[in-house]
Short mmCIF file of C-alpha atoms and ligand atoms in Angstrom, two decimals:
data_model
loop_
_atom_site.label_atom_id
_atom_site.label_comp_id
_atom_site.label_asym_id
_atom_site.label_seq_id
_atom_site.Cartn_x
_atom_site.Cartn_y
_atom_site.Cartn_z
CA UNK A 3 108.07 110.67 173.51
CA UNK A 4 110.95 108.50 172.27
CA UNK A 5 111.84 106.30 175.48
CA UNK A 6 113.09 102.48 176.01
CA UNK A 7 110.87 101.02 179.11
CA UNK A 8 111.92 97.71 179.75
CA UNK A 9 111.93 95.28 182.91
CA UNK A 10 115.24 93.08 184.95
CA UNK A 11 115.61 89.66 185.81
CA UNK A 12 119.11 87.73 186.53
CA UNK A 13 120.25 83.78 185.55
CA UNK A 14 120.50 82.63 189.43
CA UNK A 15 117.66 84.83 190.28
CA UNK A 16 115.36 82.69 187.86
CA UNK A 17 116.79 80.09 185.64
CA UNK A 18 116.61 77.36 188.49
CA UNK A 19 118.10 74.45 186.33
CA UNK A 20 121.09 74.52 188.22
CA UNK A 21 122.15 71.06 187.43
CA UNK A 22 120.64 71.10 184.04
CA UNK A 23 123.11 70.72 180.67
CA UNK A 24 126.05 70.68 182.76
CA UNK A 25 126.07 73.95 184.33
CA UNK A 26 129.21 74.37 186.63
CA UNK A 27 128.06 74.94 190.47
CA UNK A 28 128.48 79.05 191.25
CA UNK A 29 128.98 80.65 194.57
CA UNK A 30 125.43 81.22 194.84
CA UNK A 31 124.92 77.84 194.43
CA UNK A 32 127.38 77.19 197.11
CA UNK A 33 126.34 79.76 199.30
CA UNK A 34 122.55 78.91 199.31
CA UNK A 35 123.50 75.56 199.70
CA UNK A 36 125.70 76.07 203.34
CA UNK A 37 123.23 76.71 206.65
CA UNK A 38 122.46 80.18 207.80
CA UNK A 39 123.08 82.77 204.73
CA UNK A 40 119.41 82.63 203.42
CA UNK A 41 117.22 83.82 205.26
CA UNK A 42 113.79 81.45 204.44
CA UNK A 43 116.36 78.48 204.53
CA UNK A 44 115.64 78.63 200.27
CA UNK A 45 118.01 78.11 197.07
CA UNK A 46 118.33 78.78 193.62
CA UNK A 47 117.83 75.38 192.33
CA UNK A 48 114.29 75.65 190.47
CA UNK A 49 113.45 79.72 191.56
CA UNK A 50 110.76 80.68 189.02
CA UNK A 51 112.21 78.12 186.67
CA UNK A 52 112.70 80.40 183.87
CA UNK A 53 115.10 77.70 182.06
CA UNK A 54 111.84 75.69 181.42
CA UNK A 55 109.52 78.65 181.28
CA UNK A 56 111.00 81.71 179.43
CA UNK A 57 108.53 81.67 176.35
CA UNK A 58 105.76 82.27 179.05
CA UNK A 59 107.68 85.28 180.88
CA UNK A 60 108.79 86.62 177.77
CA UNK A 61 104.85 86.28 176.41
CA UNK A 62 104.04 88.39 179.86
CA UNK A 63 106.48 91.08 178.82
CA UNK A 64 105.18 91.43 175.70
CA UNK A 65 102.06 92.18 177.14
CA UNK A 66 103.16 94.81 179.14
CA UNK A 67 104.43 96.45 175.91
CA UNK A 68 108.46 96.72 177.10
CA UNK A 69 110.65 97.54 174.38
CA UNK A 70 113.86 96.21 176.45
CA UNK A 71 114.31 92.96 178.40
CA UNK A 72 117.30 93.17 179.97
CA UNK A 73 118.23 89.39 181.61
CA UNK A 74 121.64 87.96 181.94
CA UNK A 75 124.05 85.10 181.02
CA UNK A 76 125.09 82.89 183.71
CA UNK A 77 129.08 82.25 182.55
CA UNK A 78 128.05 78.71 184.66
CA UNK A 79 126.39 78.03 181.22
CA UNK A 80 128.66 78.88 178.60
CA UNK A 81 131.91 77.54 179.43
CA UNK A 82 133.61 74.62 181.08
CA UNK A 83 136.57 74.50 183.70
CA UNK A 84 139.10 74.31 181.18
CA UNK A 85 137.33 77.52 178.90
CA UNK A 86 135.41 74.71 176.49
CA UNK A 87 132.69 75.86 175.05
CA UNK A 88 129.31 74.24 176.49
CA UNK A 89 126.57 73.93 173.51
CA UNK A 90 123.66 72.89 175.64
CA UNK A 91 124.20 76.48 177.23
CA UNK A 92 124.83 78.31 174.44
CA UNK A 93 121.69 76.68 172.52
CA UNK A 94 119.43 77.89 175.54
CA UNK A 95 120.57 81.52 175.37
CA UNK A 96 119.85 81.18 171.69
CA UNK A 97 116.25 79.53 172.38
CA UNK A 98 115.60 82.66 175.06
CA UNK A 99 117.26 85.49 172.77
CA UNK A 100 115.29 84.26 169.79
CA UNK A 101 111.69 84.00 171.72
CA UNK A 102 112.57 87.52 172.92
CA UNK A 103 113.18 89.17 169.61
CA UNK A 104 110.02 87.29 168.02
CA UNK A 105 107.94 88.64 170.53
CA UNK A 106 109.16 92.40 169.10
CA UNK A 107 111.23 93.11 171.95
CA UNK A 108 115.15 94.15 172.17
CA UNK A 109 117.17 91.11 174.24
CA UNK A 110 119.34 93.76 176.47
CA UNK A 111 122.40 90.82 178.45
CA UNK A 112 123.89 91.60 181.49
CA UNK A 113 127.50 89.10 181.39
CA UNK A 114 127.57 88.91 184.97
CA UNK A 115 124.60 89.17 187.44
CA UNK A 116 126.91 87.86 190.70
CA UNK A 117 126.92 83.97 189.57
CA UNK A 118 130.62 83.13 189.46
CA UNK A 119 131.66 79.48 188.46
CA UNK A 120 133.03 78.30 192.44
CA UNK A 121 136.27 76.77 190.84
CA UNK A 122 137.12 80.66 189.99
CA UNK A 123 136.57 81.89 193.63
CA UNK A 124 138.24 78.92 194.82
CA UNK A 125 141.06 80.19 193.01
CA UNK A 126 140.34 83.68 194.35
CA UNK A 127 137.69 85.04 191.96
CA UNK A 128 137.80 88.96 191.58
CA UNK A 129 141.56 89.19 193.27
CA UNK A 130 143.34 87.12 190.96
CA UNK A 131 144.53 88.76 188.01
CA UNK A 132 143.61 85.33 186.07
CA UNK A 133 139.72 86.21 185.43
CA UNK A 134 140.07 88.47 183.08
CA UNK A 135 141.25 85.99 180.53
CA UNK A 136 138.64 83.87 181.80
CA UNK A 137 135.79 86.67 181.70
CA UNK A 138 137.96 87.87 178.35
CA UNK A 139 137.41 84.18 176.88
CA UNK A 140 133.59 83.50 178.01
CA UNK A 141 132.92 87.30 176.45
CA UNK A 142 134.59 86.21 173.06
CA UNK A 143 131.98 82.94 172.44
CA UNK A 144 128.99 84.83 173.05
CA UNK A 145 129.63 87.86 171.45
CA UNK A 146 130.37 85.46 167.96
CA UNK A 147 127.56 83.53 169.28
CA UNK A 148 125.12 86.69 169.33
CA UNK A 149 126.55 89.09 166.90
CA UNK A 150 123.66 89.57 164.82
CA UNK A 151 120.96 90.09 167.81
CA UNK A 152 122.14 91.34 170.79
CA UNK A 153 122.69 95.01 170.49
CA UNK A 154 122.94 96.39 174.04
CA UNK A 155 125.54 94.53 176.64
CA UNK A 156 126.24 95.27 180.28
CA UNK A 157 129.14 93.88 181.39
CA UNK A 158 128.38 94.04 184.57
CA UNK A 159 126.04 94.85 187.28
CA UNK A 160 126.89 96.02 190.66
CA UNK A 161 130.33 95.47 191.89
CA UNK A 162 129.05 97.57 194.28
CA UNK A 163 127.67 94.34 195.74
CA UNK A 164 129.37 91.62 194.77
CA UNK A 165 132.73 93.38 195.56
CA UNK A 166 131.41 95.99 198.44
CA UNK A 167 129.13 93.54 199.98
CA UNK A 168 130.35 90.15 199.01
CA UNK A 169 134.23 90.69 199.74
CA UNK A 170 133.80 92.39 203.32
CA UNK A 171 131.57 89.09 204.89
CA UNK A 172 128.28 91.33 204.39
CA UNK A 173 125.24 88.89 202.79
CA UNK A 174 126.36 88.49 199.28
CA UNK A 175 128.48 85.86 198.02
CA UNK A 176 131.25 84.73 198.14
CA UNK A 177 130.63 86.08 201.77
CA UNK A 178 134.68 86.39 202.36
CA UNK A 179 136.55 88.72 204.17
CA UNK A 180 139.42 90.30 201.65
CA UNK A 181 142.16 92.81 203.19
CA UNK A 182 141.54 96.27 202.10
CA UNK A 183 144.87 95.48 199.00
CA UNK A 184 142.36 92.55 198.13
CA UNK A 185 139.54 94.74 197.96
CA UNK A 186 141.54 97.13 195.74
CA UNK A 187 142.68 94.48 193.52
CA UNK A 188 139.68 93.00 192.98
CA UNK A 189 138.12 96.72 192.28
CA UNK A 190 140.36 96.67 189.50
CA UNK A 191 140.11 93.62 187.82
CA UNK A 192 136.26 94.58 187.71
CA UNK A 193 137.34 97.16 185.45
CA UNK A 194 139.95 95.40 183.52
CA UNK A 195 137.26 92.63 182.70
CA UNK A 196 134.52 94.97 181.44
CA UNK A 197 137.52 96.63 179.40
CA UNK A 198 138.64 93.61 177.56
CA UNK A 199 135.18 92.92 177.14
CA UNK A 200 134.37 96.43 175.79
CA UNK A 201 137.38 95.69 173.40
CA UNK A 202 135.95 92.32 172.39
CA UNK A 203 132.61 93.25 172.15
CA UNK A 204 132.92 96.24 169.61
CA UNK A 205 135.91 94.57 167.62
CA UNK A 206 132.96 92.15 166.42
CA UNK A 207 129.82 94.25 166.52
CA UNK A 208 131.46 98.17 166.01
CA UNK A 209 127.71 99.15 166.49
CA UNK A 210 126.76 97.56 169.88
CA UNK A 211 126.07 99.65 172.96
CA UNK A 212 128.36 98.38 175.94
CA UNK A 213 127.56 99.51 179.23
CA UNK A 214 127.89 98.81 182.75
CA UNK A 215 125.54 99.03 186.19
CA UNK A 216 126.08 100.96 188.61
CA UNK A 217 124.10 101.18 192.33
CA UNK A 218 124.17 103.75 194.68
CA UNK A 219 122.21 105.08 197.90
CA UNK A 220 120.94 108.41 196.56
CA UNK A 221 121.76 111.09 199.25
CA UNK A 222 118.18 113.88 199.12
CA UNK A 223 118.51 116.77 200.20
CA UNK A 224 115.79 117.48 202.59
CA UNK A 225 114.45 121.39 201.22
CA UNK A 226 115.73 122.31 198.15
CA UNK A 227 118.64 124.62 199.09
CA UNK A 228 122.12 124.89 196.51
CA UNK A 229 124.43 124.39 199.52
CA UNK A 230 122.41 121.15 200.70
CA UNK A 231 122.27 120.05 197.12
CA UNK A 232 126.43 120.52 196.13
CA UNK A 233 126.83 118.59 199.56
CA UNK A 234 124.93 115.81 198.52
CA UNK A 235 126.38 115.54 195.30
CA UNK A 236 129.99 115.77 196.67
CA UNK A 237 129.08 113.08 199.30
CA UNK A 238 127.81 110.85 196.54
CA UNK A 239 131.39 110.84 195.01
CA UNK A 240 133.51 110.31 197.80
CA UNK A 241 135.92 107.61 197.70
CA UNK A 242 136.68 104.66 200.45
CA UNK A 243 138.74 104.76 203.61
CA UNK A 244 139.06 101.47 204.50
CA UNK A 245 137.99 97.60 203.09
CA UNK A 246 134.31 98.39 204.73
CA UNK A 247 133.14 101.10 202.48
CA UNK A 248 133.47 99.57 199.16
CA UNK A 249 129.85 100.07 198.83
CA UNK A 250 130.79 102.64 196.61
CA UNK A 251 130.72 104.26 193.07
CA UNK A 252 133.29 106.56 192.19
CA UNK A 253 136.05 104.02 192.58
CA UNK A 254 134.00 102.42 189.36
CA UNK A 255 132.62 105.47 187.62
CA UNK A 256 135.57 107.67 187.84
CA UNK A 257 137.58 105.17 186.17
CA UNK A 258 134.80 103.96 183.95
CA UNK A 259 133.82 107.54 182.63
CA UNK A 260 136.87 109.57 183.31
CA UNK A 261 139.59 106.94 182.70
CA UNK A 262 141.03 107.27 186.08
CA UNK A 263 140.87 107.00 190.08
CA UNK A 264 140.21 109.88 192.26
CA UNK A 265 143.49 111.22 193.78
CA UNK A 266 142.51 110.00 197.33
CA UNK A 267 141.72 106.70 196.15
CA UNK A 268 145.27 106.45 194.43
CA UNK A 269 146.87 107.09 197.68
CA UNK A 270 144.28 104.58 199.76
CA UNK A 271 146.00 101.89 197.03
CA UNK A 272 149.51 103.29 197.78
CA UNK A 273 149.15 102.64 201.06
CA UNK A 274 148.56 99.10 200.40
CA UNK A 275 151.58 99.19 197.88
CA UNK A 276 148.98 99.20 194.88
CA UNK A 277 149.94 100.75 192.30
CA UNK A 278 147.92 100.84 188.46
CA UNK A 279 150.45 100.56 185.32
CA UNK A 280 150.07 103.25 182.91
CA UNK A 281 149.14 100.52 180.02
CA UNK A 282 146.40 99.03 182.17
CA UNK A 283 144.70 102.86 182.85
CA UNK A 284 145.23 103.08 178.93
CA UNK A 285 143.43 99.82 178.51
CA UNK A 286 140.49 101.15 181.01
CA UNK A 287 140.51 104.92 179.53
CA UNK A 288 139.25 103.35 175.91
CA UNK A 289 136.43 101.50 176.86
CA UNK A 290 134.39 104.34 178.26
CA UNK A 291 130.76 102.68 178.21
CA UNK A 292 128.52 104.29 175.78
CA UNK A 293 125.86 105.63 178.37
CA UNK A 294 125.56 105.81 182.21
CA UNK A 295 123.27 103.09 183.56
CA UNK A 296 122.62 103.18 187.37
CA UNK A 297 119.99 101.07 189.34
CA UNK A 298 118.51 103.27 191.54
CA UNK A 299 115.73 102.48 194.68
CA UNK A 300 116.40 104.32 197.75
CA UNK A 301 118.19 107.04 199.60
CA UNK A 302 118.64 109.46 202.61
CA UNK A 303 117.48 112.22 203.37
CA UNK A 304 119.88 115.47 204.34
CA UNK A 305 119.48 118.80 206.03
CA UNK A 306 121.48 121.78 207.47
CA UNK A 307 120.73 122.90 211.25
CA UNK A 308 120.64 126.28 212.43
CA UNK A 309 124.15 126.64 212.98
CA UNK A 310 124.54 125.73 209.10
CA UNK A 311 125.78 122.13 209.73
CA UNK A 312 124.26 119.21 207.36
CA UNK A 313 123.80 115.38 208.41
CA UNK A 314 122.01 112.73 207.42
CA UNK A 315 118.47 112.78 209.23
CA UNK A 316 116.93 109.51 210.22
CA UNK A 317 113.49 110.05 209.67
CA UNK A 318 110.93 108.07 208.20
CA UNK A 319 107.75 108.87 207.20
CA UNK A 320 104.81 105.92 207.60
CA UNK A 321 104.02 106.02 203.26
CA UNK A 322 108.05 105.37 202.66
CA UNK A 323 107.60 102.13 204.37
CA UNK A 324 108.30 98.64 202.64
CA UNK A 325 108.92 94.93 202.93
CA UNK A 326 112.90 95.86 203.04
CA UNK A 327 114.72 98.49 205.59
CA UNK A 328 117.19 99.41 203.22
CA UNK A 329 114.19 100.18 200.58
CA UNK A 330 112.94 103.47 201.56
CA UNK A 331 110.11 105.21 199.09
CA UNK A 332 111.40 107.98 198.22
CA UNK A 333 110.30 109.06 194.75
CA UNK A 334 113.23 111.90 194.46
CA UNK A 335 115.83 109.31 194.28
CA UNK A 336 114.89 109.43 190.67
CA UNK A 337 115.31 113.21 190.43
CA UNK A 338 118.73 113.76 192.22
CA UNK A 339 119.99 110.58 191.22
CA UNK A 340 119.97 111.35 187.54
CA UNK A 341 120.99 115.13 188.24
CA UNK A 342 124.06 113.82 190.06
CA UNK A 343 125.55 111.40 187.72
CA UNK A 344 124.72 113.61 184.91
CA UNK A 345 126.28 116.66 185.98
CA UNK A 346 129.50 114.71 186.28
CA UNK A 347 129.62 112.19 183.48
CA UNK A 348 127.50 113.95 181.34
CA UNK A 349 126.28 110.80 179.14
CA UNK A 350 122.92 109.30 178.66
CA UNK A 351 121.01 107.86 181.44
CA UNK A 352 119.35 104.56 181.88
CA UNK A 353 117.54 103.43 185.11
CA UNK A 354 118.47 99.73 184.53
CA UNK A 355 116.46 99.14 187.72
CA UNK A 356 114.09 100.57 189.94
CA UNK A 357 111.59 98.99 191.80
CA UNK A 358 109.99 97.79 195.30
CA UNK A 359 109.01 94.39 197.60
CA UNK A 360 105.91 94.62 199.63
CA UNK A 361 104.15 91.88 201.24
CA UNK A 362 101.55 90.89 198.40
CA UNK A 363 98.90 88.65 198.70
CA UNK A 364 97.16 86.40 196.34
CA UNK A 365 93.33 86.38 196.51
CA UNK A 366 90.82 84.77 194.13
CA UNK A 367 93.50 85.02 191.40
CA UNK A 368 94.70 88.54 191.91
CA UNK A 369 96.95 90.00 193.55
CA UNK A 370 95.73 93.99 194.66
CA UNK A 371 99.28 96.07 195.55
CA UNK A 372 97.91 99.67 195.13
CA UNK A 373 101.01 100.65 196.92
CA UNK A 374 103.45 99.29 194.11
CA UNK A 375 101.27 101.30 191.18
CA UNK A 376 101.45 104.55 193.60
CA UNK A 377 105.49 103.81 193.58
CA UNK A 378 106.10 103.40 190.18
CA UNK A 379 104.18 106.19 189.37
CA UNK A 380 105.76 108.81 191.83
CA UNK A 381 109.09 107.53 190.84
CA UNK A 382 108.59 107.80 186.99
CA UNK A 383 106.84 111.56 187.63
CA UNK A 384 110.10 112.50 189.45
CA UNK A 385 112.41 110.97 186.73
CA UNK A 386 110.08 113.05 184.20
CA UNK A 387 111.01 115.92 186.32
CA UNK A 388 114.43 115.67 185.68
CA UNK A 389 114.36 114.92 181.97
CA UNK A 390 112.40 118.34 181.87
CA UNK A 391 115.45 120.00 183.88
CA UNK A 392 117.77 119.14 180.61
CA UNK A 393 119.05 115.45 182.70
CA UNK A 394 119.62 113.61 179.24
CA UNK A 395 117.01 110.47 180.28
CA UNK A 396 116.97 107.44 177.68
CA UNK A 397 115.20 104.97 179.79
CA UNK A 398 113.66 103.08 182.66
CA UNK A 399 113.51 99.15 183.56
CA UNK A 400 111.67 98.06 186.30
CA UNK A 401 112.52 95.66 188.67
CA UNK A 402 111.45 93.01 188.32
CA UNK A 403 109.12 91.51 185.64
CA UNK A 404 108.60 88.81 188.02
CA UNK A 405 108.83 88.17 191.79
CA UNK A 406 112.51 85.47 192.27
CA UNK A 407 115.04 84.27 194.31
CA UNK A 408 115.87 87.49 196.18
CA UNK A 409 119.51 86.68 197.12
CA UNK A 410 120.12 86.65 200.81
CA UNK A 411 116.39 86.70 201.68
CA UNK A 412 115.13 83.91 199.13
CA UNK A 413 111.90 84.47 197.76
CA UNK A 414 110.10 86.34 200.85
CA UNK A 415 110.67 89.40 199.05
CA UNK A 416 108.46 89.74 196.09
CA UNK A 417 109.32 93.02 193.48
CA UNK A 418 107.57 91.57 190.90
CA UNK A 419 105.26 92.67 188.59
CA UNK A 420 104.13 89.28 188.18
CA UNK A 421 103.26 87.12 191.20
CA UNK A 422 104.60 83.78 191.27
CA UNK A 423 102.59 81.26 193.53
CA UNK A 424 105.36 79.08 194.94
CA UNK A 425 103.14 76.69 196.49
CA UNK A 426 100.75 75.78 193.47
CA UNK A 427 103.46 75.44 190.33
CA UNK A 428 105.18 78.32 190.27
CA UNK A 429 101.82 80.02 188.44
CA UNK A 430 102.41 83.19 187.23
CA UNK A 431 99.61 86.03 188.27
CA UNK A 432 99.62 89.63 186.73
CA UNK A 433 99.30 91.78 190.15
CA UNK A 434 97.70 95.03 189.28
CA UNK A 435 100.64 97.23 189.30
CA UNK A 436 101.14 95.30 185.77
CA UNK A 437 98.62 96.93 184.39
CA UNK A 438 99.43 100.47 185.82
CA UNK A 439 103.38 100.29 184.42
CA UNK A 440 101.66 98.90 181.20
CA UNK A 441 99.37 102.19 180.99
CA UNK A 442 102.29 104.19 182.15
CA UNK A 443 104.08 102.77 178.83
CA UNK A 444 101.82 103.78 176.31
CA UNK A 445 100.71 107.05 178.04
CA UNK A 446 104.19 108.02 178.09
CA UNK A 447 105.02 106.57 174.05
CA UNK A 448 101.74 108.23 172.89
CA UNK A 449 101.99 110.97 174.94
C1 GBH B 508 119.73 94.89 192.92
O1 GBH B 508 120.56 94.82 194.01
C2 GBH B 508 120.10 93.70 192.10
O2 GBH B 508 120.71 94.05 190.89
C3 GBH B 508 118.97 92.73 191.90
O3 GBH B 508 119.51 91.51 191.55
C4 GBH B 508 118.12 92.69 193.15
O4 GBH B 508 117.16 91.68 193.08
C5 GBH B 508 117.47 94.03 193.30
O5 GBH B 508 118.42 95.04 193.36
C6 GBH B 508 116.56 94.17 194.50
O6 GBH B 508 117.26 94.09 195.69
O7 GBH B 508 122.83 99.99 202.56
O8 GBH B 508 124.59 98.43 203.22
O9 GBH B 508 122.27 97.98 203.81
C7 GBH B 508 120.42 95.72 195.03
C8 GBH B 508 120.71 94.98 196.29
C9 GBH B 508 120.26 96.69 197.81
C10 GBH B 508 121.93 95.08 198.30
C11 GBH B 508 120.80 97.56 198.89
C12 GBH B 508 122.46 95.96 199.36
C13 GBH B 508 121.70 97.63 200.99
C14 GBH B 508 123.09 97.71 201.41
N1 GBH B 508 121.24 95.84 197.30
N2 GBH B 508 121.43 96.77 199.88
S1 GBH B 508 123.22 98.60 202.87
#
């Protein structure tokens, strides 16, 4: 079976180096940096020290016989305050892209993975119209830069986070509280950025694949019923009400996939005296991404009672248990998920992530996490399901290659499939769930 398998990792999340060549501080950076937002008190400023380290992790991947490594630029790198072009950055990109594709592998760069330079967000980062030229600029150097070997971009990953979560106070930088027309501006230049971007990217290389990440809690319905299953597919599209619930992924794929906002959302702006010019929808409209990529872990479960009603249920069974609330195992996440956003957009699907922290332990060398193989393998069966249902399934990345700086809670949550012993020089252990995705791999390419 044709398939691309591949694992994630992100710049802040592993690069460390973050005074190294003249990086420019980010808001992570900041963030990690001011008392109380991390949870183990930890920073970004070695993490698994991938800037030193990459021809290792990259040998590891290799090993597990990946054919994509998705990883991304940190725009802290690449360009200085006034848009000059930093070469020590650039030249470490080209050190990391270079191992990757001598090791056989496909480099696949996400352009932003949440690590804004601070002097942007001090200007007001996603809500000032100014960052798209900035984002538009930074986009321009390395797509010259990399014409000839990166094939796949994401522009972006995640605005449900970074926007949702990081705009309304809620554990992501830059941790601020926008209004609700800040929220909707920001939403927007999101989009405007990836299309200028999309426009850049395929006026140098008209043969690159330019995509963009997506996240969303995948709502299950509880017994397989048509009625429960149309309700959880509406309920997945459903736009905001208010500057809370931008945790959300029409507002992006609608736009993304459709070229333009659902109806309810329009009037949500026009209360806020928002309004989207025709040109700028234009602008949005022709750079529909080549495929649908969505990072999927968890969802909830829904039912109908006897009177016919459906709500969310709150149960939780003991094997759906991990190291994070929010990360429920729930294996058909990877059925409906796909099903969902393929029944709307109707494009091919990538996983871009999946993937799950429990509390491993090192022992004699090894690290035993029979309960990571049993996920990965229940996930992948369910996301086999669907591509045998007609769901148009390219591929799957698991997250991550390596256990990192897990944003808000530091590095007490490990998803790696490589252990890294932060006490004894960051050594790098293969826990046995490496071995079960590797089998999975060449099962599934042989198979
Ligand atoms: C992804 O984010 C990231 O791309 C990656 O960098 C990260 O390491 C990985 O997943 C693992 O977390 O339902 O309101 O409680 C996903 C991070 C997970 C953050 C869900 C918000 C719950 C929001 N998000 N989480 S809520």
């Amino acid at each position: 079976m044709k398939f691309e398998f591949g694992t994630g990792i992100s710049s802040y999340q592993v690069e460390g180096a973050y005074q190294e060549d003249d990086k420019l501080p980010s808001i992570w950076d900041t963030l990690s940096h001011s008392d109380g937002n991390i949870s183990d008190k930890s920073n970004g400023d070695i993490a698994t020290d991938f800037y030193h380290r990459y021809e290792e992790d990259i040998q590891l991947a290799k090993e597990l016989g990946i054919q994509s490594f998705r990883f991304s630029f940190s725009m802290c790198r690449i360009l200085d305050k006034n848009g000059r072009v930093n070469h020590k950055g650039i030249e470490f990109y080209q050190r990391v892209v270079d191992c990757i594709l001598q090791y056989g592998m496909e480099p696949v760069v996400t352009l932003y993975h949440w690590d804004l330079p601070q002097f942007l967000q001090d200007k007001g980062g996603f809500t000032n119209p100014e960052i798209v030229d900035y984002y538009a600029k930074y986009v321009e150097v390395v797509a010259k830069e990399f014409k000839n070997k990166i094939k796949t971009w994401i522009t972006f990953n995640e605005p449900q986070c970074f926007i949702g979560l990081g705009y309304s106070g809620r554990e992501h930088a830059p941790k601020i509280h926008a209004s609700l027309k800040e929220m909707i501006l920001a939403t927007h230049h999101v989009l405007l950025c990836h299309a200028k971007a999309y426009q850049i990217l395929k006026g140098i290389n008209p043969k690159c694949v330019v995509t963009f990440v997506n996240t969303f809690s995948i709502n299950i319905p509880l017994v397989e019923d048509r009625e429960l299953e149309d309700y959880c597919y509406n309920h997945t599209f459903e736009s905001p009400k208010n500057e809370n619930e931008f945790y959300n992924t029409v507002i992006y794929t609608d736009p993304l996939y459709f070229g333009r906002y659902p109806a309810d959302y329009l009037a949500l702006a026009a209360s806020q005296d928002v309004t989207f010019s025709k040109e700028d929808m234009m602008t949005i409209k022709l750079a529909k991404p080549d495929r649908i990529d969505i990072n999927i872990y968890s969802g909830n479960y829904f039912a109908k009672d006897e009177n016919g009603n459906i709500s969310m249920q709150n149960l939780v069974k003991e094997e759906e248990i991990t190291s994070f609330d929010w990360l429920r195992a729930r294996p058909k996440v990877l059925y409906y998920g796909p099903k969902y956003f393929y029944q709307r957009y109707h494009l091919p699907i990538v996983i871009s992530e999946n993937g799950v922290c429990y509390d491993d332990q090192l022992e004699d060398d090894k690290v035993h996490d029979p309960n990571r193989s049993k996920f990965i393998l229940e996930y992948f069966s369910q996301l086999k399901r669907a591509i045998k249902d007609g769901i148009d399934v390219i591929g799957y990345y698991y997250w991550s290659l390596e256990d990192n700086f897990e944003w808000a809670y530091g590095y007490s949550k490990r998803f790696g499939l490589v252990y890294i012993d932060y006490e004894h020089g960051l050594k790098r252990v293969k826990k046995d769930s490496f071995y079960t995705y590797k089998n999975l791999i060449t099962e599934t390419r042989n198979g």
